[in-house]
Amino acid sequence: MDEGQYDGKVDAWSLGITCIELAERKPPLFNMNAMSALYHIAQNESPTLQSNEWSDYFPNFVDSCLQKIPQDRPTSEELLKHMFVLREHPETVLIDLIQRTKDAVRELDNLQYRKMKKLLFQEAHNGPAVEAQEEEEEQDHGVGRTGTVNSVGSNRSIPSMSISASSQSSSVNSLPDASDDKSELDMMEGDHTVMSNSSVIHLKPEEENYREEGDPRTRASDPQSPPQVSRHKSHYRNREHFATIWTASLVTRQMQEHEQDSELREQMSGYKRMRRQHQKQLMTLENKLKAEMDEHRLRLDKDLETQRNNFAAEMEKLIKKHQAAMEKEAKVMANEEKKFQQHIQAQQKKELNSFLESQKREYKLRKEQLKEELTENQSTPKQEKQEWLSQQQDNVQHFQAEEEANLLRRQRQYLELECRRFKRRMLLGRRNLEQDLVREELNKRQAQKDFEHAMLLRQHESMQELEFRHLNTIQKMRCELIR
């Protein structure tokens, strides 16, 4: 009830409650306290129509409006398409209602007019006798009876209608408001009051019967009645003319009953006042405990959020540290690889230079050997010697070139092989470093999650303990208020 949003579903519920109130002339759970009715509706089924005198469309319309789940209630467009709204209605409904109301008011007015006219007619014919009888009664009963009348007038309240002396000329008071219909009906069924020359006369239904029996027209229609019976009726009528003149015991009993009623009403009002006070105390306590619970929850949430932020900062710092370590390792690997290649290339260059020097020496020795062979063979012409020497020199140079190419190929293969081996060793080292860093990060995350889980468990236990303590406090207050 406190957290919902106002939308068309709430209006659909209000429409259903209004339909029940219009149909039954009172809202559902009218005799219950407002808050009790709200809790009763929330914990029980939705209100329904009590009588079965309606058509099938109207209860269906009310039930659809009073669905407990707001999502199940129809929208205003769907309600406008309901058969209860779309079916044909008589156009004279309001006119018929107004006419029935006018007829009821006119009938009530006529009834009041007839009763007033009868009372005025009886008072006009019986006034002097009543006054004489009043004097006799006052002389017989003395001052005590007069005090009784005064006490009754001050302690007993009877609904009455007043008519002034000018109303004796057949004029009747105007029609009362609709809100006084019930009290006027009670007046017609109970006592009646007529004012004549500053005297108030309370008449009961039995007195009206006696007055009808004592009417002059009735006496004229029955001339053979004995004079004694007529005098007895007249005497009884005059004695009962003042219905408010009662005995002291009756007045005392009515005063006691009135005091008992007042005491019961006072007790009931005190009970209601105490109940409102208890409800106010409970509501104050619940609001206080709710505020304490909200404050405790906010504090725990703040602690958890702070801890999570610290964990995130630590993890971010660790990740940056790992990234820096990996970047440093990559630079070291690049420098080591470069140095390794330079070292191998320097060795190979030195080896190549020594190889070329050896080839030069061998070439010179071979050239000298060839010259010695030519000098030993004197019979060979000089031109042939030169050709043969050139051919031998070309062969030696070609052989040396092949040897040099083979050496360069071997050096290149060796360099590639050693570089791959070096890279393999460096990659294995990098992989081991990455595994160590990832393992460190996972261990850190696991430790943080374990700590956070333990913190959540402690917070849950704290919330549960606080909630149990609040419920115990509320229950103790309820028990104290019941006592």
PDB file of C-alpha atoms in Angstrom, residues 26-290:
ATOM      1  CA  LYS A  26     -22.844   1.365   2.082  1.00  0.00           C
ATOM      2  CA  PRO A  27     -19.238   0.549   1.227  1.00  0.00           C
ATOM      3  CA  PRO A  28     -17.727  -2.887   1.912  1.00  0.00           C
ATOM      4  CA  LEU A  29     -16.566  -3.534   5.482  1.00  0.00           C
ATOM      5  CA  PHE A  30     -18.476  -0.435   6.610  1.00  0.00           C
ATOM      6  CA  ASN A  31     -18.513  -1.516  10.274  1.00  0.00           C
ATOM      7  CA  MET A  32     -14.735  -2.039  10.478  1.00  0.00           C
ATOM      8  CA  ASN A  33     -12.010   0.432  11.278  1.00  0.00           C
ATOM      9  CA  ALA A  34     -10.434   2.010   8.180  1.00  0.00           C
ATOM     10  CA  MET A  35      -6.961   0.508   8.709  1.00  0.00           C
ATOM     11  CA  SER A  36      -8.471  -2.829   9.752  1.00  0.00           C
ATOM     12  CA  ALA A  37     -10.526  -2.852   6.563  1.00  0.00           C
ATOM     13  CA  LEU A  38      -7.409  -2.195   4.475  1.00  0.00           C
ATOM     14  CA  TYR A  39      -5.532  -5.053   6.149  1.00  0.00           C
ATOM     15  CA  HIS A  40      -8.594  -7.301   5.843  1.00  0.00           C
ATOM     16  CA  ILE A  41      -8.863  -6.645   2.102  1.00  0.00           C
ATOM     17  CA  ALA A  42      -5.128  -7.230   1.632  1.00  0.00           C
ATOM     18  CA  GLN A  43      -5.212 -10.573   3.503  1.00  0.00           C
ATOM     19  CA  ASN A  44      -8.540 -11.932   2.206  1.00  0.00           C
ATOM     20  CA  GLU A  45     -10.550 -12.153  -0.968  1.00  0.00           C
ATOM     21  CA  SER A  46     -11.801  -9.071  -2.767  1.00  0.00           C
ATOM     22  CA  PRO A  47     -15.196  -7.605  -1.752  1.00  0.00           C
ATOM     23  CA  THR A  48     -18.222  -8.878  -3.655  1.00  0.00           C
ATOM     24  CA  LEU A  49     -21.931  -8.085  -3.930  1.00  0.00           C
ATOM     25  CA  GLN A  50     -23.909  -9.627  -1.064  1.00  0.00           C
ATOM     26  CA  SER A  51     -27.272 -10.030  -2.819  1.00  0.00           C
ATOM     27  CA  ASN A  52     -28.099 -12.040  -5.937  1.00  0.00           C
ATOM     28  CA  GLU A  53     -30.827  -9.760  -7.248  1.00  0.00           C
ATOM     29  CA  TRP A  54     -28.622  -8.285  -9.968  1.00  0.00           C
ATOM     30  CA  SER A  55     -28.107  -9.368 -13.547  1.00  0.00           C
ATOM     31  CA  ASP A  56     -25.075 -11.426 -14.541  1.00  0.00           C
ATOM     32  CA  TYR A  57     -23.376  -8.454 -16.194  1.00  0.00           C
ATOM     33  CA  PHE A  58     -23.187  -6.271 -13.084  1.00  0.00           C
ATOM     34  CA  PRO A  59     -21.469  -8.806 -10.722  1.00  0.00           C
ATOM     35  CA  ASN A  60     -19.110  -9.736 -13.548  1.00  0.00           C
ATOM     36  CA  PHE A  61     -18.270  -6.061 -14.062  1.00  0.00           C
ATOM     37  CA  VAL A  62     -17.646  -5.556 -10.319  1.00  0.00           C
ATOM     38  CA  ASP A  63     -15.514  -8.723 -10.032  1.00  0.00           C
ATOM     39  CA  SER A  64     -13.370  -7.680 -12.992  1.00  0.00           C
ATOM     40  CA  CYS A  65     -12.770  -4.270 -11.381  1.00  0.00           C
ATOM     41  CA  LEU A  66     -11.870  -5.842  -7.999  1.00  0.00           C
ATOM     42  CA  GLN A  67      -9.123  -8.210  -9.122  1.00  0.00           C
ATOM     43  CA  LYS A  68      -6.509  -8.311  -6.345  1.00  0.00           C
ATOM     44  CA  ILE A  69      -3.576  -8.458  -8.782  1.00  0.00           C
ATOM     45  CA  PRO A  70      -3.388  -5.051 -10.528  1.00  0.00           C
ATOM     46  CA  GLN A  71      -2.114  -6.593 -13.765  1.00  0.00           C
ATOM     47  CA  ASP A  72      -5.287  -8.710 -14.010  1.00  0.00           C
ATOM     48  CA  ARG A  73      -7.608  -5.688 -13.815  1.00  0.00           C
ATOM     49  CA  PRO A  74      -8.937  -4.317 -17.073  1.00  0.00           C
ATOM     50  CA  THR A  75      -8.055  -0.885 -18.349  1.00  0.00           C
ATOM     51  CA  SER A  76     -10.574   1.911 -18.848  1.00  0.00           C
ATOM     52  CA  GLU A  77     -10.831   1.077 -22.558  1.00  0.00           C
ATOM     53  CA  GLU A  78     -11.628  -2.564 -21.740  1.00  0.00           C
ATOM     54  CA  LEU A  79     -14.216  -1.524 -19.145  1.00  0.00           C
ATOM     55  CA  LEU A  80     -15.938   0.683 -21.718  1.00  0.00           C
ATOM     56  CA  LYS A  81     -16.248  -2.403 -23.942  1.00  0.00           C
ATOM     57  CA  HIS A  82     -17.865  -4.501 -21.169  1.00  0.00           C
ATOM     58  CA  MET A  83     -21.405  -5.764 -21.798  1.00  0.00           C
ATOM     59  CA  PHE A  84     -22.631  -4.012 -18.639  1.00  0.00           C
ATOM     60  CA  VAL A  85     -21.687  -0.680 -20.233  1.00  0.00           C
ATOM     61  CA  LEU A  86     -22.530  -1.494 -23.843  1.00  0.00           C
ATOM     62  CA  ARG A  87     -25.989  -2.966 -23.261  1.00  0.00           C
ATOM     63  CA  GLU A  88     -29.066  -0.808 -23.772  1.00  0.00           C
ATOM     64  CA  HIS A  89     -30.327   1.062 -20.719  1.00  0.00           C
ATOM     65  CA  PRO A  90     -33.781   2.629 -20.281  1.00  0.00           C
ATOM     66  CA  GLU A  91     -33.672   6.340 -20.905  1.00  0.00           C
ATOM     67  CA  THR A  92     -36.169   7.093 -18.115  1.00  0.00           C
ATOM     68  CA  VAL A  93     -34.112   5.679 -15.226  1.00  0.00           C
ATOM     69  CA  LEU A  94     -33.320   9.032 -13.641  1.00  0.00           C
ATOM     70  CA  ILE A  95     -36.814  10.371 -14.340  1.00  0.00           C
ATOM     71  CA  ASP A  96     -38.389   7.308 -12.673  1.00  0.00           C
ATOM     72  CA  LEU A  97     -36.074   7.673  -9.680  1.00  0.00           C
ATOM     73  CA  ILE A  98     -36.971  11.346  -9.278  1.00  0.00           C
ATOM     74  CA  GLN A  99     -40.690  10.555  -9.609  1.00  0.00           C
ATOM     75  CA  ARG A 100     -40.524   7.796  -6.983  1.00  0.00           C
ATOM     76  CA  THR A 101     -38.731  10.172  -4.629  1.00  0.00           C
ATOM     77  CA  LYS A 102     -41.357  12.855  -5.195  1.00  0.00           C
ATOM     78  CA  ASP A 103     -44.172  10.363  -4.551  1.00  0.00           C
ATOM     79  CA  ALA A 104     -42.555   9.197  -1.305  1.00  0.00           C
ATOM     80  CA  VAL A 105     -42.053  12.771  -0.113  1.00  0.00           C
ATOM     81  CA  ARG A 106     -45.630  13.721  -1.076  1.00  0.00           C
ATOM     82  CA  GLU A 107     -47.031  10.702   0.785  1.00  0.00           C
ATOM     83  CA  LEU A 108     -44.972  11.574   3.864  1.00  0.00           C
ATOM     84  CA  ASP A 109     -46.148  15.190   3.655  1.00  0.00           C
ATOM     85  CA  ASN A 110     -49.794  14.154   3.432  1.00  0.00           C
ATOM     86  CA  LEU A 111     -49.412  11.784   6.367  1.00  0.00           C
ATOM     87  CA  GLN A 112     -47.835  14.507   8.502  1.00  0.00           C
ATOM     88  CA  TYR A 113     -50.513  16.975   7.451  1.00  0.00           C
ATOM     89  CA  ARG A 114     -53.329  14.608   8.438  1.00  0.00           C
ATOM     90  CA  LYS A 115     -51.768  13.898  11.827  1.00  0.00           C
ATOM     91  CA  MET A 116     -51.153  17.586  12.505  1.00  0.00           C
ATOM     92  CA  LYS A 117     -54.670  18.491  11.489  1.00  0.00           C
ATOM     93  CA  LYS A 118     -56.087  15.790  13.760  1.00  0.00           C
ATOM     94  CA  LEU A 119     -53.975  17.014  16.691  1.00  0.00           C
ATOM     95  CA  LEU A 120     -54.978  20.625  16.123  1.00  0.00           C
ATOM     96  CA  PHE A 121     -58.634  19.680  15.848  1.00  0.00           C
ATOM     97  CA  GLN A 122     -58.523  17.688  19.099  1.00  0.00           C
ATOM     98  CA  GLU A 123     -56.665  20.476  20.899  1.00  0.00           C
ATOM     99  CA  ALA A 124     -59.223  23.073  19.778  1.00  0.00           C
ATOM    100  CA  HIS A 125     -62.099  21.046  21.319  1.00  0.00           C
ATOM    101  CA  ASN A 126     -60.349  19.676  24.429  1.00  0.00           C
ATOM    102  CA  GLY A 127     -58.225  22.639  25.527  1.00  0.00           C
ATOM    103  CA  PRO A 128     -60.336  23.929  28.502  1.00  0.00           C
ATOM    104  CA  ALA A 129     -60.978  20.476  29.937  1.00  0.00           C
ATOM    105  CA  VAL A 130     -57.305  19.661  29.715  1.00  0.00           C
ATOM    106  CA  GLU A 131     -56.354  22.831  31.560  1.00  0.00           C
ATOM    107  CA  ALA A 132     -58.869  22.114  34.334  1.00  0.00           C
ATOM    108  CA  GLN A 133     -57.593  18.561  34.638  1.00  0.00           C
ATOM    109  CA  GLU A 134     -54.038  19.870  34.821  1.00  0.00           C
ATOM    110  CA  GLU A 135     -54.951  22.067  37.793  1.00  0.00           C
ATOM    111  CA  GLU A 136     -56.614  19.139  39.575  1.00  0.00           C
ATOM    112  CA  GLU A 137     -53.616  16.902  38.999  1.00  0.00           C
ATOM    113  CA  GLU A 138     -51.273  19.576  40.278  1.00  0.00           C
ATOM    114  CA  GLN A 139     -53.352  20.004  43.442  1.00  0.00           C
ATOM    115  CA  ASP A 140     -53.549  16.242  44.035  1.00  0.00           C
ATOM    116  CA  HIS A 141     -49.888  15.396  43.597  1.00  0.00           C
ATOM    117  CA  GLY A 142     -48.290  18.575  44.921  1.00  0.00           C
ATOM    118  CA  VAL A 143     -44.916  20.027  44.335  1.00  0.00           C
ATOM    119  CA  GLY A 144     -43.119  16.613  44.046  1.00  0.00           C
ATOM    120  CA  ARG A 145     -44.861  15.840  40.783  1.00  0.00           C
ATOM    121  CA  THR A 146     -43.931  19.237  39.434  1.00  0.00           C
ATOM    122  CA  GLY A 147     -40.278  18.553  40.247  1.00  0.00           C
ATOM    123  CA  THR A 148     -40.607  15.243  38.481  1.00  0.00           C
ATOM    124  CA  VAL A 149     -41.878  16.956  35.370  1.00  0.00           C
ATOM    125  CA  ASN A 150     -38.993  19.372  35.448  1.00  0.00           C
ATOM    126  CA  SER A 151     -36.500  16.545  35.949  1.00  0.00           C
ATOM    127  CA  VAL A 152     -37.984  14.628  33.071  1.00  0.00           C
ATOM    128  CA  GLY A 153     -37.865  17.659  30.859  1.00  0.00           C
ATOM    129  CA  SER A 154     -34.191  18.127  31.700  1.00  0.00           C
ATOM    130  CA  ASN A 155     -33.106  14.475  31.414  1.00  0.00           C
ATOM    131  CA  ARG A 156     -35.245  12.953  28.696  1.00  0.00           C
ATOM    132  CA  SER A 157     -35.003  13.946  25.050  1.00  0.00           C
ATOM    133  CA  ILE A 158     -37.887  13.007  22.744  1.00  0.00           C
ATOM    134  CA  PRO A 159     -37.945  13.845  19.026  1.00  0.00           C
ATOM    135  CA  SER A 160     -40.771  16.288  18.325  1.00  0.00           C
ATOM    136  CA  MET A 161     -42.187  18.659  15.753  1.00  0.00           C
ATOM    137  CA  SER A 162     -43.344  22.136  16.855  1.00  0.00           C
ATOM    138  CA  ILE A 163     -46.327  23.999  15.565  1.00  0.00           C
ATOM    139  CA  SER A 164     -46.898  27.626  16.530  1.00  0.00           C
ATOM    140  CA  ALA A 165     -50.234  29.157  17.400  1.00  0.00           C
ATOM    141  CA  SER A 166     -50.530  30.610  13.938  1.00  0.00           C
ATOM    142  CA  SER A 167     -50.349  27.075  12.496  1.00  0.00           C
ATOM    143  CA  GLN A 168     -53.821  26.344  13.937  1.00  0.00           C
ATOM    144  CA  SER A 169     -55.339  27.946  10.851  1.00  0.00           C
ATOM    145  CA  SER A 170     -54.607  24.750   8.871  1.00  0.00           C
ATOM    146  CA  SER A 171     -51.050  25.763   7.944  1.00  0.00           C
ATOM    147  CA  VAL A 172     -48.418  22.966   8.041  1.00  0.00           C
ATOM    148  CA  ASN A 173     -44.668  23.225   8.337  1.00  0.00           C
ATOM    149  CA  SER A 174     -42.686  22.968   5.138  1.00  0.00           C
ATOM    150  CA  LEU A 175     -41.233  19.608   4.054  1.00  0.00           C
ATOM    151  CA  PRO A 176     -38.086  18.674   6.027  1.00  0.00           C
ATOM    152  CA  ASP A 177     -34.843  17.773   4.361  1.00  0.00           C
ATOM    153  CA  ALA A 178     -34.192  14.285   3.086  1.00  0.00           C
ATOM    154  CA  SER A 179     -31.635  13.737   5.822  1.00  0.00           C
ATOM    155  CA  ASP A 180     -34.392  14.019   8.488  1.00  0.00           C
ATOM    156  CA  ASP A 181     -36.768  11.446   6.933  1.00  0.00           C
ATOM    157  CA  LYS A 182     -35.757   8.710   9.333  1.00  0.00           C
ATOM    158  CA  SER A 183     -36.190  10.879  12.405  1.00  0.00           C
ATOM    159  CA  GLU A 184     -39.592  12.073  11.134  1.00  0.00           C
ATOM    160  CA  LEU A 185     -40.747   8.493  10.607  1.00  0.00           C
ATOM    161  CA  ASP A 186     -39.656   7.720  14.151  1.00  0.00           C
ATOM    162  CA  MET A 187     -41.682  10.720  15.303  1.00  0.00           C
ATOM    163  CA  MET A 188     -44.798   9.539  13.502  1.00  0.00           C
ATOM    164  CA  GLU A 189     -44.475   6.082  15.052  1.00  0.00           C
ATOM    165  CA  GLY A 190     -43.631   7.344  18.557  1.00  0.00           C
ATOM    166  CA  ASP A 191     -44.517  10.441  20.550  1.00  0.00           C
ATOM    167  CA  HIS A 192     -45.901  13.637  18.925  1.00  0.00           C
ATOM    168  CA  THR A 193     -45.538  17.143  20.282  1.00  0.00           C
ATOM    169  CA  VAL A 194     -47.940  20.003  19.679  1.00  0.00           C
ATOM    170  CA  MET A 195     -47.490  23.568  20.902  1.00  0.00           C
ATOM    171  CA  SER A 196     -50.607  25.488  21.756  1.00  0.00           C
ATOM    172  CA  ASN A 197     -50.524  28.789  23.687  1.00  0.00           C
ATOM    173  CA  SER A 198     -46.989  28.179  25.045  1.00  0.00           C
ATOM    174  CA  SER A 199     -47.822  24.651  26.332  1.00  0.00           C
ATOM    175  CA  VAL A 200     -46.107  21.521  24.994  1.00  0.00           C
ATOM    176  CA  ILE A 201     -48.107  18.280  24.896  1.00  0.00           C
ATOM    177  CA  HIS A 202     -46.405  14.914  24.234  1.00  0.00           C
ATOM    178  CA  LEU A 203     -48.793  12.371  22.772  1.00  0.00           C
ATOM    179  CA  LYS A 204     -48.258   8.628  22.414  1.00  0.00           C
ATOM    180  CA  PRO A 205     -50.018   6.344  19.917  1.00  0.00           C
ATOM    181  CA  GLU A 206     -52.307   5.074  22.683  1.00  0.00           C
ATOM    182  CA  GLU A 207     -53.358   8.653  23.432  1.00  0.00           C
ATOM    183  CA  GLU A 208     -54.281   9.153  19.807  1.00  0.00           C
ATOM    184  CA  ASN A 209     -56.570   6.130  20.034  1.00  0.00           C
ATOM    185  CA  TYR A 210     -58.235   7.563  23.110  1.00  0.00           C
ATOM    186  CA  ARG A 211     -58.561  10.921  21.389  1.00  0.00           C
ATOM    187  CA  GLU A 212     -60.149   9.266  18.385  1.00  0.00           C
ATOM    188  CA  GLU A 213     -62.579   7.553  20.737  1.00  0.00           C
ATOM    189  CA  GLY A 214     -63.280  10.892  22.418  1.00  0.00           C
ATOM    190  CA  ASP A 215     -63.704  12.816  19.171  1.00  0.00           C
ATOM    191  CA  PRO A 216     -66.965  14.857  19.050  1.00  0.00           C
ATOM    192  CA  ARG A 217     -67.907  13.308  15.748  1.00  0.00           C
ATOM    193  CA  THR A 218     -67.568   9.832  17.249  1.00  0.00           C
ATOM    194  CA  ARG A 219     -69.623  10.843  20.244  1.00  0.00           C
ATOM    195  CA  ALA A 220     -72.282  12.265  17.946  1.00  0.00           C
ATOM    196  CA  SER A 221     -72.522   9.000  16.034  1.00  0.00           C
ATOM    197  CA  ASP A 222     -73.002   7.032  19.279  1.00  0.00           C
ATOM    198  CA  PRO A 223     -75.603   8.957  21.338  1.00  0.00           C
ATOM    199  CA  GLN A 224     -76.729   5.867  23.304  1.00  0.00           C
ATOM    200  CA  SER A 225     -73.441   5.399  25.198  1.00  0.00           C
ATOM    201  CA  PRO A 226     -73.857   5.766  28.961  1.00  0.00           C
ATOM    202  CA  PRO A 227     -72.854   9.114  30.448  1.00  0.00           C
ATOM    203  CA  GLN A 228     -70.729   7.366  33.087  1.00  0.00           C
ATOM    204  CA  VAL A 229     -68.583   5.625  30.477  1.00  0.00           C
ATOM    205  CA  SER A 230     -68.216   8.895  28.584  1.00  0.00           C
ATOM    206  CA  ARG A 231     -67.117  10.709  31.749  1.00  0.00           C
ATOM    207  CA  HIS A 232     -64.694   7.855  32.556  1.00  0.00           C
ATOM    208  CA  LYS A 233     -63.128   8.087  29.105  1.00  0.00           C
ATOM    209  CA  SER A 234     -62.948  11.860  29.344  1.00  0.00           C
ATOM    210  CA  HIS A 235     -61.324  11.596  32.770  1.00  0.00           C
ATOM    211  CA  TYR A 236     -58.810   8.990  31.519  1.00  0.00           C
ATOM    212  CA  ARG A 237     -58.082  11.085  28.470  1.00  0.00           C
ATOM    213  CA  ASN A 238     -57.474  14.153  30.598  1.00  0.00           C
ATOM    214  CA  ARG A 239     -55.196  12.172  32.920  1.00  0.00           C
ATOM    215  CA  GLU A 240     -53.180  10.859  29.992  1.00  0.00           C
ATOM    216  CA  HIS A 241     -53.073  14.223  28.280  1.00  0.00           C
ATOM    217  CA  PHE A 242     -49.695  14.978  29.973  1.00  0.00           C
ATOM    218  CA  ALA A 243     -47.727  11.866  29.059  1.00  0.00           C
ATOM    219  CA  THR A 244     -44.499  13.347  30.413  1.00  0.00           C
ATOM    220  CA  ILE A 245     -45.746  13.488  34.021  1.00  0.00           C
ATOM    221  CA  TRP A 246     -44.332  10.199  35.363  1.00  0.00           C
ATOM    222  CA  THR A 247     -43.619   8.796  38.811  1.00  0.00           C
ATOM    223  CA  ALA A 248     -40.319   9.334  40.591  1.00  0.00           C
ATOM    224  CA  SER A 249     -39.400   5.632  40.375  1.00  0.00           C
ATOM    225  CA  LEU A 250     -39.899   5.626  36.616  1.00  0.00           C
ATOM    226  CA  VAL A 251     -37.852   8.789  36.282  1.00  0.00           C
ATOM    227  CA  THR A 252     -35.122   7.318  38.508  1.00  0.00           C
ATOM    228  CA  ARG A 253     -35.077   4.125  36.464  1.00  0.00           C
ATOM    229  CA  GLN A 254     -34.836   6.074  33.240  1.00  0.00           C
ATOM    230  CA  MET A 255     -32.068   8.199  34.699  1.00  0.00           C
ATOM    231  CA  GLN A 256     -30.196   5.046  35.717  1.00  0.00           C
ATOM    232  CA  GLU A 257     -30.658   3.600  32.239  1.00  0.00           C
ATOM    233  CA  HIS A 258     -29.465   6.854  30.749  1.00  0.00           C
ATOM    234  CA  GLU A 259     -26.448   6.823  33.072  1.00  0.00           C
ATOM    235  CA  GLN A 260     -25.719   3.208  32.104  1.00  0.00           C
ATOM    236  CA  ASP A 261     -25.959   4.109  28.432  1.00  0.00           C
ATOM    237  CA  SER A 262     -23.711   7.100  29.011  1.00  0.00           C
ATOM    238  CA  GLU A 263     -21.259   4.907  30.906  1.00  0.00           C
ATOM    239  CA  LEU A 264     -21.262   2.323  28.114  1.00  0.00           C
ATOM    240  CA  ARG A 265     -20.773   5.039  25.528  1.00  0.00           C
ATOM    241  CA  GLU A 266     -17.971   6.497  27.617  1.00  0.00           C
ATOM    242  CA  GLN A 267     -16.391   3.063  27.937  1.00  0.00           C
ATOM    243  CA  MET A 268     -16.694   2.510  24.198  1.00  0.00           C
ATOM    244  CA  SER A 269     -15.239   5.929  23.414  1.00  0.00           C
ATOM    245  CA  GLY A 270     -12.461   5.257  25.936  1.00  0.00           C
ATOM    246  CA  TYR A 271     -11.827   1.894  24.311  1.00  0.00           C
ATOM    247  CA  LYS A 272     -11.674   3.513  20.878  1.00  0.00           C
ATOM    248  CA  ARG A 273      -9.414   6.235  22.212  1.00  0.00           C
ATOM    249  CA  MET A 274      -7.177   3.642  23.860  1.00  0.00           C
ATOM    250  CA  ARG A 275      -7.168   1.590  20.663  1.00  0.00           C
ATOM    251  CA  ARG A 276      -6.169   4.615  18.605  1.00  0.00           C
ATOM    252  CA  GLN A 277      -3.468   5.396  21.153  1.00  0.00           C
ATOM    253  CA  HIS A 278      -2.200   1.807  21.015  1.00  0.00           C
ATOM    254  CA  GLN A 279      -2.216   1.860  17.236  1.00  0.00           C
ATOM    255  CA  LYS A 280      -0.359   5.156  17.291  1.00  0.00           C
ATOM    256  CA  GLN A 281       2.215   3.734  19.706  1.00  0.00           C
ATOM    257  CA  LEU A 282       2.655   0.622  17.568  1.00  0.00           C
ATOM    258  CA  MET A 283       2.943   2.711  14.423  1.00  0.00           C
ATOM    259  CA  THR A 284       5.490   4.990  16.086  1.00  0.00           C
ATOM    260  CA  LEU A 285       7.501   1.991  17.264  1.00  0.00           C
ATOM    261  CA  GLU A 286       7.312   0.331  13.849  1.00  0.00           C
ATOM    262  CA  ASN A 287       8.426   3.530  12.129  1.00  0.00           C
ATOM    263  CA  LYS A 288      11.290   3.884  14.582  1.00  0.00           C
ATOM    264  CA  LEU A 289      12.373   0.271  14.091  1.00  0.00           C
ATOM    265  CA  LYS A 290      11.997   0.610  10.336  1.00  0.00           C
TER     266      LYS A 290
END
